[in-house]
Amino acid sequence: MLKLLGDIYSDQKQNDKAIEQYNKYIEIKDDNDYVYLSLGKCYWRKNMFEDALINMKKSYELYSNSDEVMWYLVRINSVAFEGEIGKILGPVETQFGFHLIYIDNITDGELPDFEVVVNQVKSAALHDKQQKVYDDELSRLREKYIIIHKKNQGKFQKRCLQKCRHLFTM
């Protein structure tokens, strides 16, 4: 519900209210890449680039396949790397308009260890294979069987009994 409220406020460009709802959501559940991306967009629209960058990086850590997150990160970094500490850069055009970027600090990047990257790639490949097997099996079962959800099970049983009684009273 909090995420939905955040989305509604965000769509209406009520960034402060959206930020409040997204932060409440994160206090409860902090592993949703979409919420961090949405929070980053709200900060971006408020020209709060440092907070935007922090949340978009968190979104990217949780789900590194997001093209949208990459677009923002590349946009921010491409401009930021052209400048010097203490300088204002821009204007930078984004889908939200034009922005100025102030560089207050530069931190050198680090290359991850090869073994870490290899393990991440192996893990992602295994996950993709497992997901495909799961999806294929679920599709096969859906074609073969009627799926009854536990919360609807009682209603389904009553309908079956009514139909059975109807057949026997004919």
Tab-separated table of N, CA and C in Angstrom:
chain	number	residue	atom	x	y	z
A	1	MET	N	0.816	-1.189	0.000
A	1	MET	CA	0.000	0.000	0.000
A	1	MET	C	0.866	1.262	0.000
A	2	LEU	N	1.964	1.238	0.770
A	2	LEU	CA	2.846	2.394	0.834
A	2	LEU	C	3.508	2.642	-0.520
A	3	LYS	N	3.901	1.556	-1.194
A	3	LYS	CA	4.511	1.687	-2.519
A	3	LYS	C	3.507	2.273	-3.493
A	4	LEU	N	2.283	1.804	-3.432
A	4	LEU	CA	1.240	2.313	-4.315
A	4	LEU	C	0.993	3.803	-4.066
A	5	LEU	N	0.930	4.198	-2.796
A	5	LEU	CA	0.764	5.623	-2.477
A	5	LEU	C	1.942	6.436	-3.004
A	6	GLY	N	3.142	5.899	-2.827
A	6	GLY	CA	4.329	6.572	-3.358
A	6	GLY	C	4.235	6.750	-4.861
A	7	ASP	N	3.783	5.701	-5.564
A	7	ASP	CA	3.631	5.773	-7.024
A	7	ASP	C	2.605	6.830	-7.428
A	8	ILE	N	1.501	6.869	-6.691
A	8	ILE	CA	0.451	7.847	-7.012
A	8	ILE	C	0.983	9.263	-6.833
A	9	TYR	N	1.627	9.517	-5.687
A	9	TYR	CA	2.204	10.849	-5.454
A	9	TYR	C	3.277	11.178	-6.497
A	10	SER	N	4.091	10.185	-6.829
A	10	SER	CA	5.149	10.403	-7.817
A	10	SER	C	4.557	10.758	-9.179
A	11	ASP	N	3.517	10.044	-9.582
A	11	ASP	CA	2.864	10.338	-10.866
A	11	ASP	C	2.295	11.748	-10.896
A	12	GLN	N	1.874	12.223	-9.723
A	12	GLN	CA	1.310	13.574	-9.627
A	12	GLN	C	2.396	14.616	-9.362
A	13	LYS	N	3.661	14.192	-9.415
A	13	LYS	CA	4.821	15.062	-9.176
A	13	LYS	C	4.818	15.676	-7.780
A	14	GLN	N	4.176	15.008	-6.823
A	14	GLN	CA	4.209	15.424	-5.418
A	14	GLN	C	5.374	14.677	-4.758
A	15	ASN	N	6.574	15.124	-5.086
A	15	ASN	CA	7.787	14.392	-4.730
A	15	ASN	C	7.983	14.224	-3.230
A	16	ASP	N	7.714	15.247	-2.440
A	16	ASP	CA	7.917	15.140	-0.993
A	16	ASP	C	7.030	14.050	-0.392
A	17	LYS	N	5.778	14.014	-0.804
A	17	LYS	CA	4.863	12.982	-0.286
A	17	LYS	C	5.272	11.597	-0.781
A	18	ALA	N	5.705	11.516	-2.040
A	18	ALA	CA	6.150	10.232	-2.592
A	18	ALA	C	7.382	9.739	-1.839
A	19	ILE	N	8.331	10.635	-1.588
A	19	ILE	CA	9.548	10.268	-0.858
A	19	ILE	C	9.187	9.738	0.527
A	20	GLU	N	8.258	10.392	1.187
A	20	GLU	CA	7.827	9.963	2.511
A	20	GLU	C	7.266	8.538	2.465
A	21	GLN	N	6.405	8.243	1.483
A	21	GLN	CA	5.796	6.908	1.384
A	21	GLN	C	6.835	5.843	1.035
A	22	TYR	N	7.726	6.159	0.087
A	22	TYR	CA	8.754	5.192	-0.287
A	22	TYR	C	9.674	4.892	0.904
A	23	ASN	N	10.036	5.923	1.664
A	23	ASN	CA	10.903	5.702	2.828
A	23	ASN	C	10.203	4.853	3.890
A	24	LYS	N	8.904	5.057	4.077
A	24	LYS	CA	8.153	4.215	5.012
A	24	LYS	C	8.164	2.762	4.531
A	25	TYR	N	8.014	2.564	3.227
A	25	TYR	CA	8.038	1.212	2.659
A	25	TYR	C	9.400	0.560	2.917
A	26	ILE	N	10.474	1.333	2.693
A	26	ILE	CA	11.830	0.801	2.862
A	26	ILE	C	12.096	0.419	4.310
A	27	GLU	N	11.491	1.136	5.264
A	27	GLU	CA	11.651	0.771	6.674
A	27	GLU	C	11.106	-0.631	6.946
A	28	ILE	N	10.080	-1.025	6.201
A	28	ILE	CA	9.454	-2.337	6.385
A	28	ILE	C	10.145	-3.401	5.543
A	29	LYS	N	10.425	-3.045	4.286
A	29	LYS	CA	11.003	-4.008	3.340
A	29	LYS	C	12.036	-3.263	2.493
A	30	ASP	N	13.301	-3.593	2.674
A	30	ASP	CA	14.348	-2.795	2.030
A	30	ASP	C	15.036	-3.503	0.859
A	31	ASP	N	14.341	-4.439	0.220
A	31	ASP	CA	14.983	-5.174	-0.868
A	31	ASP	C	14.236	-5.039	-2.196
A	32	ASN	N	13.543	-3.916	-2.384
A	32	ASN	CA	12.758	-3.721	-3.603
A	32	ASN	C	13.462	-2.699	-4.496
A	33	ASP	N	14.067	-3.169	-5.581
A	33	ASP	CA	14.827	-2.282	-6.463
A	33	ASP	C	13.948	-1.192	-7.068
A	34	TYR	N	12.687	-1.527	-7.358
A	34	TYR	CA	11.768	-0.564	-7.958
A	34	TYR	C	11.534	0.630	-7.032
A	35	VAL	N	11.406	0.376	-5.738
A	35	VAL	CA	11.151	1.451	-4.774
A	35	VAL	C	12.363	2.380	-4.700
A	36	TYR	N	13.567	1.800	-4.692
A	36	TYR	CA	14.768	2.647	-4.670
A	36	TYR	C	14.881	3.470	-5.958
A	37	LEU	N	14.555	2.866	-7.098
A	37	LEU	CA	14.577	3.613	-8.355
A	37	LEU	C	13.560	4.749	-8.308
A	38	SER	N	12.355	4.464	-7.850
A	38	SER	CA	11.310	5.482	-7.784
A	38	SER	C	11.703	6.599	-6.825
A	39	LEU	N	12.305	6.228	-5.712
A	39	LEU	CA	12.774	7.214	-4.745
A	39	LEU	C	13.868	8.078	-5.371
A	40	GLY	N	14.775	7.440	-6.102
A	40	GLY	CA	15.827	8.179	-6.794
A	40	GLY	C	15.261	9.166	-7.806
A	41	LYS	N	14.214	8.757	-8.530
A	41	LYS	CA	13.586	9.660	-9.504
A	41	LYS	C	12.986	10.885	-8.811
A	42	CYS	N	12.359	10.656	-7.654
A	42	CYS	CA	11.771	11.788	-6.910
A	42	CYS	C	12.859	12.766	-6.493
A	43	TYR	N	13.962	12.230	-5.976
A	43	TYR	CA	15.073	13.106	-5.605
A	43	TYR	C	15.641	13.807	-6.845
A	44	TRP	N	15.707	13.091	-7.950
A	44	TRP	CA	16.214	13.658	-9.208
A	44	TRP	C	15.361	14.864	-9.611
A	45	ARG	N	14.037	14.706	-9.541
A	45	ARG	CA	13.141	15.803	-9.916
A	45	ARG	C	13.282	16.999	-8.983
A	46	LYS	N	13.738	16.758	-7.751
A	46	LYS	CA	13.947	17.840	-6.794
A	46	LYS	C	15.368	18.403	-6.888
A	47	ASN	N	16.133	17.924	-7.888
A	47	ASN	CA	17.529	18.330	-8.090
A	47	ASN	C	18.411	17.960	-6.896
A	48	MET	N	18.036	16.925	-6.187
A	48	MET	CA	18.824	16.415	-5.067
A	48	MET	C	19.621	15.214	-5.595
A	49	PHE	N	20.665	15.512	-6.377
A	49	PHE	CA	21.358	14.488	-7.139
A	49	PHE	C	22.105	13.483	-6.270
A	50	GLU	N	22.652	13.925	-5.145
A	50	GLU	CA	23.371	12.994	-4.284
A	50	GLU	C	22.418	11.925	-3.748
A	51	ASP	N	21.248	12.347	-3.262
A	51	ASP	CA	20.258	11.384	-2.770
A	51	ASP	C	19.732	10.520	-3.913
A	52	ALA	N	19.557	11.127	-5.085
A	52	ALA	CA	19.114	10.362	-6.257
A	52	ALA	C	20.132	9.275	-6.585
A	53	LEU	N	21.393	9.645	-6.585
A	53	LEU	CA	22.455	8.707	-6.927
A	53	LEU	C	22.543	7.579	-5.905
A	54	ILE	N	22.418	7.890	-4.637
A	54	ILE	CA	22.474	6.864	-3.578
A	54	ILE	C	21.362	5.828	-3.792
A	55	ASN	N	20.156	6.299	-4.056
A	55	ASN	CA	19.019	5.375	-4.212
A	55	ASN	C	19.093	4.604	-5.525
A	56	MET	N	19.566	5.244	-6.575
A	56	MET	CA	19.691	4.527	-7.847
A	56	MET	C	20.795	3.483	-7.791
A	57	LYS	N	21.876	3.786	-7.073
A	57	LYS	CA	22.921	2.776	-6.890
A	57	LYS	C	22.379	1.581	-6.097
A	58	LYS	N	21.573	1.861	-5.078
A	58	LYS	CA	20.969	0.774	-4.287
A	58	LYS	C	20.038	-0.063	-5.178
A	59	SER	N	19.270	0.613	-6.036
A	59	SER	CA	18.397	-0.100	-6.965
A	59	SER	C	19.227	-0.997	-7.881
A	60	TYR	N	20.341	-0.461	-8.373
A	60	TYR	CA	21.216	-1.212	-9.265
A	60	TYR	C	21.850	-2.399	-8.545
A	61	GLU	N	22.212	-2.228	-7.260
A	61	GLU	CA	22.768	-3.345	-6.486
A	61	GLU	C	21.756	-4.477	-6.358
A	62	LEU	N	20.477	-4.117	-6.212
A	62	LEU	CA	19.433	-5.127	-6.038
A	62	LEU	C	19.047	-5.782	-7.363
A	63	TYR	N	19.108	-5.002	-8.454
A	63	TYR	CA	18.721	-5.545	-9.769
A	63	TYR	C	19.554	-4.859	-10.836
A	64	SER	N	20.664	-5.482	-11.186
A	64	SER	CA	21.626	-4.839	-12.081
A	64	SER	C	21.242	-4.913	-13.556
A	65	ASN	N	20.102	-5.484	-13.891
A	65	ASN	CA	19.686	-5.562	-15.291
A	65	ASN	C	18.739	-4.434	-15.702
A	66	SER	N	18.551	-3.448	-14.848
A	66	SER	CA	17.607	-2.381	-15.139
A	66	SER	C	18.216	-1.354	-16.086
A	67	ASP	N	17.672	-1.267	-17.287
A	67	ASP	CA	18.139	-0.281	-18.264
A	67	ASP	C	17.858	1.133	-17.782
A	68	GLU	N	16.731	1.309	-17.108
A	68	GLU	CA	16.364	2.642	-16.652
A	68	GLU	C	17.344	3.159	-15.597
A	69	VAL	N	17.719	2.304	-14.646
A	69	VAL	CA	18.692	2.707	-13.631
A	69	VAL	C	20.013	3.042	-14.301
A	70	MET	N	20.429	2.205	-15.238
A	70	MET	CA	21.690	2.461	-15.943
A	70	MET	C	21.645	3.806	-16.661
A	71	TRP	N	20.515	4.146	-17.254
A	71	TRP	CA	20.387	5.417	-17.964
A	71	TRP	C	20.683	6.580	-17.022
A	72	TYR	N	20.088	6.555	-15.827
A	72	TYR	CA	20.317	7.626	-14.863
A	72	TYR	C	21.769	7.655	-14.394
A	73	LEU	N	22.306	6.480	-14.064
A	73	LEU	CA	23.675	6.433	-13.561
A	73	LEU	C	24.675	6.907	-14.616
A	74	VAL	N	24.486	6.490	-15.850
A	74	VAL	CA	25.377	6.933	-16.930
A	74	VAL	C	25.248	8.433	-17.138
A	75	ARG	N	24.036	8.926	-17.101
A	75	ARG	CA	23.775	10.355	-17.294
A	75	ARG	C	24.482	11.191	-16.231
A	76	ILE	N	24.339	10.775	-14.973
A	76	ILE	CA	24.974	11.498	-13.870
A	76	ILE	C	26.493	11.395	-13.974
A	77	ASN	N	26.994	10.169	-14.185
A	77	ASN	CA	28.439	9.961	-14.206
A	77	ASN	C	29.113	10.599	-15.412
A	78	SER	N	28.469	10.570	-16.583
A	78	SER	CA	29.106	11.131	-17.776
A	78	SER	C	29.360	12.622	-17.608
A	79	VAL	N	28.440	13.288	-16.981
A	79	VAL	CA	28.626	14.717	-16.749
A	79	VAL	C	29.607	14.940	-15.607
A	80	ALA	N	29.462	14.173	-14.555
A	80	ALA	CA	30.296	14.376	-13.374
A	80	ALA	C	31.774	14.149	-13.669
A	81	PHE	N	32.105	13.189	-14.532
A	81	PHE	CA	33.505	12.906	-14.821
A	81	PHE	C	34.156	13.974	-15.677
A	82	GLU	N	33.380	14.840	-16.268
A	82	GLU	CA	33.946	15.930	-17.065
A	82	GLU	C	34.407	17.089	-16.190
A	83	GLY	N	33.956	17.127	-14.959
A	83	GLY	CA	34.194	18.301	-14.121
A	83	GLY	C	35.258	18.112	-13.075
A	84	GLU	N	35.420	19.179	-12.310
A	84	GLU	CA	36.380	19.192	-11.221
A	84	GLU	C	35.629	19.467	-9.923
A	85	ILE	N	36.272	19.110	-8.821
A	85	ILE	CA	35.661	19.356	-7.514
A	85	ILE	C	35.427	20.859	-7.347
A	86	GLY	N	34.238	21.189	-6.859
A	86	GLY	CA	33.892	22.588	-6.615
A	86	GLY	C	33.310	23.298	-7.816
A	87	LYS	N	33.187	22.614	-8.931
A	87	LYS	CA	32.646	23.234	-10.149
A	87	LYS	C	31.195	22.824	-10.363
A	88	ILE	N	30.442	23.712	-10.984
A	88	ILE	CA	29.059	23.427	-11.355
A	88	ILE	C	29.049	23.045	-12.833
A	89	LEU	N	28.392	21.941	-13.139
A	89	LEU	CA	28.317	21.444	-14.520
A	89	LEU	C	26.886	21.495	-15.013
A	90	GLY	N	26.755	21.592	-16.287
A	90	GLY	CA	25.416	21.552	-16.864
A	90	GLY	C	25.168	22.783	-17.702
A	91	PRO	N	23.962	22.928	-18.122
A	91	PRO	CA	22.812	22.095	-17.757
A	91	PRO	C	22.868	20.715	-18.409
A	92	VAL	N	22.326	19.720	-17.685
A	92	VAL	CA	22.232	18.341	-18.151
A	92	VAL	C	20.767	18.069	-18.467
A	93	GLU	N	20.509	17.614	-19.693
A	93	GLU	CA	19.123	17.326	-20.069
A	93	GLU	C	18.790	15.882	-19.735
A	94	THR	N	17.651	15.685	-19.074
A	94	THR	CA	17.117	14.360	-18.788
A	94	THR	C	15.650	14.363	-19.173
A	95	GLN	N	14.991	13.238	-18.947
A	95	GLN	CA	13.566	13.179	-19.255
A	95	GLN	C	12.751	14.080	-18.347
A	96	PHE	N	13.355	14.610	-17.275
A	96	PHE	CA	12.649	15.489	-16.349
A	96	PHE	C	12.976	16.960	-16.567
A	97	GLY	N	13.786	17.260	-17.536
A	97	GLY	CA	14.119	18.658	-17.809
A	97	GLY	C	15.623	18.860	-17.775
A	98	PHE	N	16.037	20.085	-17.428
A	98	PHE	CA	17.447	20.437	-17.388
A	98	PHE	C	17.902	20.575	-15.941
A	99	HIS	N	19.167	20.171	-15.674
A	99	HIS	CA	19.678	20.169	-14.309
A	99	HIS	C	21.119	20.676	-14.297
A	100	LEU	N	21.532	21.206	-13.159
A	100	LEU	CA	22.916	21.567	-12.903
A	100	LEU	C	23.474	20.576	-11.893
A	101	ILE	N	24.751	20.212	-12.059
A	101	ILE	CA	25.378	19.258	-11.154
A	101	ILE	C	26.585	19.920	-10.501
A	102	TYR	N	26.633	19.811	-9.178
A	102	TYR	CA	27.755	20.340	-8.405
A	102	TYR	C	28.582	19.158	-7.898
A	103	ILE	N	29.881	19.172	-8.158
A	103	ILE	CA	30.757	18.076	-7.731
A	103	ILE	C	31.442	18.488	-6.441
A	104	ASP	N	31.138	17.776	-5.360
A	104	ASP	CA	31.766	18.106	-4.089
A	104	ASP	C	32.820	17.073	-3.679
A	105	ASN	N	32.873	15.924	-4.401
A	105	ASN	CA	33.823	14.892	-4.041
A	105	ASN	C	33.945	13.921	-5.211
A	106	ILE	N	35.136	13.368	-5.396
A	106	ILE	CA	35.346	12.339	-6.423
A	106	ILE	C	36.025	11.160	-5.750
A	107	THR	N	35.442	9.973	-5.939
A	107	THR	CA	35.995	8.748	-5.373
A	107	THR	C	36.408	7.836	-6.519
A	108	ASP	N	37.627	7.332	-6.472
A	108	ASP	CA	38.101	6.423	-7.517
A	108	ASP	C	37.298	5.136	-7.500
A	109	GLY	N	37.023	4.612	-8.679
A	109	GLY	CA	36.332	3.344	-8.796
A	109	GLY	C	37.270	2.184	-8.517
A	110	GLU	N	36.700	1.033	-8.276
A	110	GLU	CA	37.489	-0.168	-8.016
A	110	GLU	C	37.013	-1.285	-8.928
A	111	LEU	N	37.964	-2.081	-9.402
A	111	LEU	CA	37.602	-3.267	-10.166
A	111	LEU	C	37.389	-4.420	-9.189
A	112	PRO	N	36.282	-5.139	-9.352
A	112	PRO	CA	36.059	-6.286	-8.459
A	112	PRO	C	37.028	-7.417	-8.784
A	113	ASP	N	37.269	-8.272	-7.794
A	113	ASP	CA	38.125	-9.439	-8.018
A	113	ASP	C	37.472	-10.348	-9.052
A	114	PHE	N	38.302	-10.965	-9.868
A	114	PHE	CA	37.815	-11.850	-10.920
A	114	PHE	C	36.953	-12.967	-10.349
A	115	GLU	N	37.378	-13.559	-9.241
A	115	GLU	CA	36.633	-14.672	-8.639
A	115	GLU	C	35.233	-14.237	-8.209
A	116	VAL	N	35.108	-13.017	-7.706
A	116	VAL	CA	33.803	-12.507	-7.293
A	116	VAL	C	32.884	-12.394	-8.506
A	117	VAL	N	33.423	-11.859	-9.594
A	117	VAL	CA	32.627	-11.693	-10.811
A	117	VAL	C	32.243	-13.053	-11.385
A	118	VAL	N	33.169	-13.987	-11.416
A	118	VAL	CA	32.885	-15.331	-11.934
A	118	VAL	C	31.752	-15.963	-11.131
A	119	ASN	N	31.824	-15.860	-9.813
A	119	ASN	CA	30.775	-16.444	-8.965
A	119	ASN	C	29.428	-15.759	-9.194
A	120	GLN	N	29.424	-14.453	-9.396
A	120	GLN	CA	28.176	-13.742	-9.668
A	120	GLN	C	27.574	-14.194	-11.000
A	121	VAL	N	28.418	-14.352	-12.019
A	121	VAL	CA	27.935	-14.794	-13.328
A	121	VAL	C	27.392	-16.218	-13.238
A	122	LYS	N	28.103	-17.095	-12.556
A	122	LYS	CA	27.637	-18.477	-12.385
A	122	LYS	C	26.301	-18.503	-11.644
A	123	SER	N	26.213	-17.722	-10.596
A	123	SER	CA	24.986	-17.670	-9.804
A	123	SER	C	23.813	-17.149	-10.643
A	124	ALA	N	24.047	-16.107	-11.419
A	124	ALA	CA	22.986	-15.542	-12.267
A	124	ALA	C	22.562	-16.550	-13.336
A	125	ALA	N	23.531	-17.247	-13.938
A	125	ALA	CA	23.212	-18.238	-14.972
A	125	ALA	C	22.412	-19.396	-14.372
A	126	LEU	N	22.809	-19.854	-13.205
A	126	LEU	CA	22.077	-20.930	-12.535
A	126	LEU	C	20.661	-20.482	-12.198
A	127	HIS	N	20.527	-19.276	-11.695
A	127	HIS	CA	19.197	-18.741	-11.357
A	127	HIS	C	18.319	-18.680	-12.602
A	128	ASP	N	18.877	-18.205	-13.728
A	128	ASP	CA	18.108	-18.127	-14.973
A	128	ASP	C	17.649	-19.508	-15.433
A	129	LYS	N	18.540	-20.507	-15.340
A	129	LYS	CA	18.168	-21.867	-15.725
A	129	LYS	C	17.064	-22.408	-14.818
A	130	GLN	N	17.216	-22.198	-13.518
A	130	GLN	CA	16.204	-22.674	-12.567
A	130	GLN	C	14.859	-21.996	-12.822
A	131	GLN	N	14.886	-20.717	-13.106
A	131	GLN	CA	13.648	-19.979	-13.361
A	131	GLN	C	12.972	-20.496	-14.622
A	132	LYS	N	13.753	-20.808	-15.663
A	132	LYS	CA	13.177	-21.321	-16.901
A	132	LYS	C	12.532	-22.688	-16.670
A	133	VAL	N	13.215	-23.556	-15.943
A	133	VAL	CA	12.653	-24.878	-15.628
A	133	VAL	C	11.358	-24.710	-14.842
A	134	TYR	N	11.372	-23.831	-13.847
A	134	TYR	CA	10.181	-23.573	-13.038
A	134	TYR	C	9.036	-23.047	-13.907
A	135	ASP	N	9.315	-22.039	-14.748
A	135	ASP	CA	8.281	-21.453	-15.612
A	135	ASP	C	7.714	-22.478	-16.586
A	136	ASP	N	8.596	-23.303	-17.179
A	136	ASP	CA	8.135	-24.336	-18.118
A	136	ASP	C	7.241	-25.358	-17.416
A	137	GLU	N	7.665	-25.787	-16.231
A	137	GLU	CA	6.876	-26.769	-15.483
A	137	GLU	C	5.539	-26.179	-15.053
A	138	LEU	N	5.535	-24.945	-14.618
A	138	LEU	CA	4.297	-24.280	-14.221
A	138	LEU	C	3.347	-24.159	-15.419
A	139	SER	N	3.875	-23.817	-16.574
A	139	SER	CA	3.034	-23.737	-17.778
A	139	SER	C	2.445	-25.096	-18.128
A	140	ARG	N	3.270	-26.127	-18.039
A	140	ARG	CA	2.797	-27.477	-18.342
A	140	ARG	C	1.682	-27.883	-17.377
A	141	LEU	N	1.868	-27.601	-16.100
A	141	LEU	CA	0.860	-27.967	-15.097
A	141	LEU	C	-0.428	-27.158	-15.277
A	142	ARG	N	-0.298	-25.889	-15.644
A	142	ARG	CA	-1.495	-25.062	-15.861
A	142	ARG	C	-2.315	-25.566	-17.047
A	143	GLU	N	-1.642	-26.085	-18.055
A	143	GLU	CA	-2.360	-26.642	-19.209
A	143	GLU	C	-3.065	-27.943	-18.844
A	144	LYS	N	-2.493	-28.689	-17.914
A	144	LYS	CA	-2.995	-30.012	-17.588
A	144	LYS	C	-4.033	-30.012	-16.463
A	145	TYR	N	-3.906	-29.084	-15.491
A	145	TYR	CA	-4.739	-29.118	-14.304
A	145	TYR	C	-5.454	-27.785	-14.072
A	146	ILE	N	-6.517	-27.869	-13.275
A	146	ILE	CA	-7.191	-26.667	-12.788
A	146	ILE	C	-6.491	-26.277	-11.494
A	147	ILE	N	-6.106	-25.022	-11.375
A	147	ILE	CA	-5.404	-24.557	-10.187
A	147	ILE	C	-6.418	-23.934	-9.235
A	148	ILE	N	-6.383	-24.399	-7.986
A	148	ILE	CA	-7.289	-23.882	-6.960
A	148	ILE	C	-6.428	-23.229	-5.883
A	149	HIS	N	-6.637	-21.952	-5.651
A	149	HIS	CA	-5.909	-21.253	-4.604
A	149	HIS	C	-6.546	-21.566	-3.262
A	150	LYS	N	-5.756	-21.680	-2.215
A	150	LYS	CA	-6.267	-22.055	-0.898
A	150	LYS	C	-7.383	-21.138	-0.431
A	151	LYS	N	-7.256	-19.841	-0.666
A	151	LYS	CA	-8.282	-18.943	-0.162
A	151	LYS	C	-9.613	-19.127	-0.897
A	152	ASN	N	-9.594	-19.679	-2.099
A	152	ASN	CA	-10.818	-19.921	-2.862
A	152	ASN	C	-11.259	-21.382	-2.812
A	153	GLN	N	-10.521	-22.205	-2.102
A	153	GLN	CA	-10.786	-23.635	-2.095
A	153	GLN	C	-12.188	-23.953	-1.570
A	154	GLY	N	-12.606	-23.295	-0.490
A	154	GLY	CA	-13.929	-23.538	0.084
A	154	GLY	C	-15.039	-23.227	-0.909
A	155	LYS	N	-14.934	-22.118	-1.610
A	155	LYS	CA	-15.945	-21.736	-2.603
A	155	LYS	C	-16.009	-22.783	-3.723
A	156	PHE	N	-14.838	-23.259	-4.154
A	156	PHE	CA	-14.777	-24.239	-5.224
A	156	PHE	C	-15.452	-25.547	-4.793
A	157	GLN	N	-15.173	-25.983	-3.563
A	157	GLN	CA	-15.763	-27.229	-3.063
A	157	GLN	C	-17.286	-27.107	-2.966
A	158	LYS	N	-17.793	-25.951	-2.510
A	158	LYS	CA	-19.242	-25.752	-2.412
A	158	LYS	C	-19.888	-25.826	-3.794
A	159	ARG	N	-19.249	-25.189	-4.788
A	159	ARG	CA	-19.807	-25.231	-6.147
A	159	ARG	C	-19.830	-26.654	-6.683
A	160	CYS	N	-18.766	-27.414	-6.413
A	160	CYS	CA	-18.720	-28.807	-6.873
A	160	CYS	C	-19.817	-29.628	-6.216
A	161	LEU	N	-20.013	-29.454	-4.899
A	161	LEU	CA	-21.060	-30.188	-4.190
A	161	LEU	C	-22.441	-29.823	-4.721
A	162	GLN	N	-22.663	-28.543	-5.000
A	162	GLN	CA	-23.955	-28.116	-5.541
A	162	GLN	C	-24.201	-28.766	-6.899
A	163	LYS	N	-23.179	-28.801	-7.732
A	163	LYS	CA	-23.343	-29.418	-9.052
A	163	LYS	C	-23.593	-30.920	-8.922
A	164	CYS	N	-22.864	-31.554	-7.987
A	164	CYS	CA	-23.060	-32.988	-7.787
A	164	CYS	C	-24.471	-33.279	-7.287
A	165	ARG	N	-24.974	-32.530	-6.317
A	165	ARG	CA	-26.329	-32.719	-5.799
A	165	ARG	C	-27.353	-32.523	-6.909
A	166	HIS	N	-27.128	-31.522	-7.747
A	166	HIS	CA	-28.023	-31.245	-8.862
A	166	HIS	C	-28.092	-32.436	-9.811
A	167	LEU	N	-26.921	-33.034	-10.077
A	167	LEU	CA	-26.892	-34.187	-10.978
A	167	LEU	C	-27.624	-35.386	-10.395
A	168	PHE	N	-27.534	-35.608	-9.068
A	168	PHE	CA	-28.155	-36.751	-8.447
A	168	PHE	C	-29.664	-36.560	-8.250
A	169	THR	N	-30.139	-35.331	-8.229
A	169	THR	CA	-31.582	-35.113	-8.023
A	169	THR	C	-32.351	-35.122	-9.349
A	170	MET	N	-31.682	-35.219	-10.450
A	170	MET	CA	-32.356	-35.223	-11.748
A	170	MET	C	-33.023	-36.535	-12.025
